[in-house]
C-alpha positions as a Markdown table, in Angstrom:
| # | Residue | x | y | z |
|---|---|---|---|---|
| 1 | Gly | 0.0 | -0.2 | 0.0 |
| 2 | Ser | 0.7 | 3.5 | 0.0 |
| 3 | Ala | 1.4 | 6.0 | 2.8 |
| 4 | Phe | 1.3 | 9.7 | 3.0 |
| 5 | Gln | 3.8 | 11.6 | 4.7 |
| 6 | Asp | 3.6 | 15.3 | 6.0 |
| 7 | Val | 6.2 | 17.8 | 4.5 |
| 8 | Arg | 7.0 | 20.9 | 6.6 |
| 9 | Tyr | 10.2 | 22.8 | 6.2 |
| 10 | Pro | 12.0 | 22.7 | 9.7 |
| 11 | Gly | 11.2 | 26.3 | 11.4 |
| 12 | Ala | 8.5 | 27.3 | 8.8 |
| 13 | Ser | 5.9 | 29.5 | 10.6 |
| 14 | Gly | 3.3 | 29.1 | 7.7 |
| 15 | Val | 2.7 | 27.1 | 4.6 |
| 16 | Thr | 5.2 | 24.3 | 3.2 |
| 17 | Met | 4.1 | 23.8 | -0.6 |
| 18 | Val | 5.9 | 21.0 | -2.6 |
| 19 | Trp | 5.8 | 21.5 | -6.3 |
| 20 | Gly | 7.9 | 18.9 | -7.9 |
| 21 | Leu | 9.8 | 15.5 | -7.4 |
| 22 | Asn | 12.3 | 13.3 | -9.1 |
| 23 | Asn | 12.5 | 9.6 | -9.6 |
| 24 | Ser | 14.9 | 9.1 | -6.4 |
| 25 | Gly | 12.3 | 10.9 | -4.0 |
| 26 | Ala | 13.8 | 14.3 | -3.9 |
| 27 | Ile | 11.4 | 17.2 | -3.7 |
| 28 | Val | 11.2 | 20.7 | -4.4 |
| 29 | Gly | 8.7 | 23.6 | -3.0 |
| 30 | Ser | 8.5 | 26.7 | -1.2 |
| 31 | Tyr | 8.1 | 27.2 | 2.8 |
| 32 | Ser | 6.8 | 30.8 | 4.5 |
| 33 | Asp | 7.9 | 32.5 | 7.6 |
| 34 | Ala | 7.8 | 35.9 | 8.7 |
| 35 | Ser | 10.1 | 37.0 | 6.1 |
| 36 | Gly | 8.2 | 35.6 | 3.1 |
| 37 | Ser | 8.3 | 32.6 | 0.9 |
| 38 | His | 11.5 | 30.7 | 0.2 |
| 39 | Ala | 12.4 | 28.0 | -2.3 |
| 40 | Phe | 13.8 | 24.8 | -0.8 |
| 41 | Trp | 14.8 | 21.2 | -1.7 |
| 42 | Arg | 14.7 | 18.0 | 0.2 |
| 43 | Ser | 17.0 | 15.1 | -0.4 |
| 44 | Ala | 15.6 | 11.7 | -0.8 |
| 45 | Thr | 17.0 | 10.8 | 2.7 |
| 46 | Gly | 14.9 | 13.8 | 4.1 |
| 47 | Gln | 17.5 | 16.5 | 4.6 |
| 48 | Tyr | 16.0 | 20.0 | 3.9 |
| 49 | Asn | 18.0 | 22.8 | 2.1 |
| 50 | Lys | 17.1 | 26.2 | 1.5 |
| 51 | Ile | 17.7 | 27.7 | -1.9 |
| 52 | Ile | 19.6 | 31.0 | -1.7 |
| 53 | Thr | 18.4 | 33.3 | -4.4 |
| 54 | Pro | 18.9 | 37.1 | -5.3 |
| 55 | Ser | 15.5 | 37.6 | -3.6 |
| 56 | Thr | 15.2 | 37.8 | 0.2 |
| 57 | Asn | 11.6 | 37.6 | 0.3 |
| 58 | Phe | 10.0 | 35.5 | -2.4 |
| 59 | Ser | 11.2 | 32.3 | -4.1 |
| 60 | Val | 9.9 | 28.9 | -5.2 |
| 61 | Ala | 11.1 | 26.1 | -6.6 |
| 62 | Tyr | 9.0 | 24.2 | -9.1 |
| 63 | Gly | 11.0 | 21.3 | -10.7 |
| 64 | Ile | 13.6 | 18.9 | -10.2 |
| 65 | Asn | 15.3 | 16.2 | -12.4 |
| 66 | Asp | 17.2 | 13.0 | -11.6 |
| 67 | Gln | 20.5 | 14.8 | -11.8 |
| 68 | Gly | 19.4 | 17.2 | -9.0 |
| 69 | Asp | 19.0 | 20.6 | -11.2 |
| 70 | Ile | 16.3 | 22.6 | -9.7 |
| 71 | Val | 14.2 | 25.4 | -11.5 |
| 72 | Gly | 11.9 | 28.1 | -10.0 |
| 73 | Asp | 11.5 | 31.9 | -9.7 |
| 74 | Phe | 12.1 | 34.6 | -7.4 |
| 75 | Ser | 10.5 | 38.0 | -7.2 |
| 76 | Met | 12.2 | 41.3 | -6.5 |
| 77 | Gly | 10.4 | 44.8 | -6.7 |
| 78 | Gly | 7.3 | 43.0 | -8.5 |
| 79 | Ala | 9.4 | 41.6 | -11.3 |
| 80 | Ala | 10.0 | 37.9 | -11.4 |
| 81 | Asp | 13.1 | 36.0 | -12.9 |
| 82 | Gly | 13.7 | 32.6 | -13.4 |
| 83 | Phe | 16.4 | 30.5 | -11.8 |
| 84 | Leu | 18.4 | 27.3 | -12.4 |
| 85 | Tyr | 20.3 | 25.8 | -9.1 |
| 86 | Arg | 22.8 | 23.4 | -10.5 |
| 87 | Gly | 25.9 | 22.1 | -8.6 |
| 88 | Gly | 25.2 | 24.7 | -5.7 |
| 89 | Gln | 25.1 | 27.7 | -8.1 |
| 90 | Ile | 22.4 | 29.9 | -9.1 |
| 91 | Gln | 22.0 | 30.9 | -12.8 |
| 92 | Val | 19.4 | 33.7 | -13.4 |
| 93 | Phe | 17.0 | 33.8 | -16.5 |
| 94 | Asp | 15.6 | 37.3 | -17.3 |
| 95 | Phe | 13.9 | 37.1 | -20.6 |
| 96 | Gly | 13.0 | 41.0 | -20.8 |
| 97 | Thr | 9.4 | 40.7 | -19.2 |
| 98 | Ser | 8.1 | 41.4 | -15.9 |
| 99 | Phe | 7.6 | 37.9 | -15.4 |
| 100 | Thr | 10.1 | 34.8 | -16.4 |
| 101 | Gln | 9.1 | 31.5 | -14.9 |
| 102 | Leu | 11.0 | 28.1 | -15.2 |
| 103 | Asn | 8.5 | 25.5 | -14.5 |
| 104 | Asp | 10.2 | 22.1 | -15.1 |
| 105 | Ile | 13.5 | 20.4 | -16.1 |
| 106 | Gly | 13.5 | 17.2 | -17.7 |
| 107 | Asn | 16.3 | 14.6 | -17.4 |
| 108 | Asn | 17.5 | 15.7 | -20.8 |
| 109 | Gly | 18.3 | 19.0 | -19.3 |
| 110 | Leu | 15.6 | 21.0 | -21.2 |
| 111 | Ile | 13.7 | 23.8 | -19.2 |
| 112 | Val | 10.1 | 24.7 | -19.7 |
| 113 | Gly | 8.2 | 27.9 | -18.5 |
| 114 | Asn | 6.8 | 30.9 | -19.7 |
| 115 | Tyr | 7.5 | 34.7 | -19.9 |
| 116 | Gly | 5.1 | 37.3 | -21.2 |
| 117 | Tyr | 2.2 | 35.6 | -23.1 |
| 118 | Glu | 4.4 | 32.9 | -24.6 |
| 119 | Gly | 5.9 | 29.3 | -23.4 |
| 120 | Phe | 9.3 | 28.2 | -24.1 |
| 121 | Val | 11.7 | 25.4 | -24.2 |
| 122 | Leu | 15.2 | 26.3 | -23.1 |
| 123 | Asn | 18.5 | 24.4 | -23.4 |
| 124 | Pro | 20.5 | 26.0 | -20.5 |
| 125 | Asp | 24.0 | 24.6 | -21.7 |
| 126 | Thr | 23.7 | 26.6 | -25.2 |
| 127 | Gly | 21.2 | 29.2 | -24.3 |
| 128 | Glu | 18.9 | 28.1 | -27.2 |
| 129 | Arg | 15.3 | 29.1 | -26.4 |
| 130 | Ser | 12.1 | 28.0 | -28.5 |
| 131 | Asn | 9.2 | 30.3 | -27.9 |
| 132 | Phe | 5.8 | 29.2 | -28.7 |
| 133 | Thr | 2.1 | 29.9 | -28.3 |
| 134 | Val | -1.0 | 27.6 | -28.7 |
| 135 | Asn | -3.0 | 29.4 | -31.3 |
| 136 | Gln | -1.8 | 33.0 | -30.5 |
| 137 | Tyr | -3.2 | 32.6 | -27.0 |
| 138 | Gln | -1.3 | 33.2 | -23.6 |
| 139 | Thr | 0.6 | 29.8 | -23.1 |
| 140 | Ile | 2.2 | 28.3 | -20.1 |
| 141 | Ala | 4.6 | 25.1 | -20.4 |
| 142 | Arg | 4.5 | 23.2 | -17.4 |
| 143 | Ser | 6.4 | 20.0 | -17.8 |
| 144 | Val | 8.7 | 18.1 | -19.9 |
| 145 | Asn | 9.8 | 14.7 | -20.2 |
| 146 | Ser | 12.8 | 13.0 | -21.4 |
| 147 | Ala | 11.5 | 12.7 | -24.9 |
| 148 | Gly | 10.9 | 16.6 | -25.1 |
| 149 | Asp | 7.0 | 16.2 | -25.0 |
| 150 | Leu | 5.3 | 19.0 | -23.4 |
| 151 | Val | 2.2 | 19.7 | -21.2 |
| 152 | Gly | 0.8 | 22.9 | -20.3 |
| 153 | Ser | -2.0 | 25.2 | -20.6 |
| 154 | Phe | -3.2 | 28.3 | -22.5 |
| 155 | Phe | -6.1 | 30.9 | -21.7 |
| 156 | Ala | -8.7 | 31.2 | -24.6 |
| 157 | Gly | -12.4 | 32.0 | -24.9 |
| 158 | Gly | -12.4 | 33.2 | -21.3 |
| 159 | Arg | -11.3 | 30.0 | -19.6 |
| 160 | Thr | -8.0 | 28.1 | -19.3 |
| 161 | Gln | -7.3 | 25.1 | -21.7 |
| 162 | Ser | -4.6 | 22.2 | -21.4 |
| 163 | Tyr | -2.5 | 20.9 | -24.1 |
| 164 | Val | 0.2 | 18.4 | -25.1 |
| 165 | Arg | 2.9 | 18.7 | -27.5 |
| 166 | His | 4.8 | 15.8 | -28.7 |
| 167 | Gln | 8.0 | 16.2 | -30.4 |
């Protein structure tokens, strides 16, 4: 059978949210305390780790791959930038809009997310980025698998709809 386990960042005074996990059981998310919301990752063995981003009051981690690469976003002064946490280092992504969000990273290293009204696929090693929309509507890329297939959502006709894009 299955069992549920409570996840609460040590010392969090507010909510702990979990947004992603990898195949070894490591998880990522955010927790809140008196100073704001902070990105974290928890190892498969249960060790909690705060992810230090340029923001001191808002960050969240959304995705983690099997190599332990983590993506998310942080906000300073109302603008949000995406981040890649790899090997203990933060790489910041700002695509020139007020909101750049990195939602997931596949085991192949590809990152998916959104900025402005477009979704994107990003290779962080080469910097190559492919932007797209679904039928010219506001588009969010949520998750990517090892084959490069995507799932996400778009807003059209007054409602949010979902898509899958196969490579």
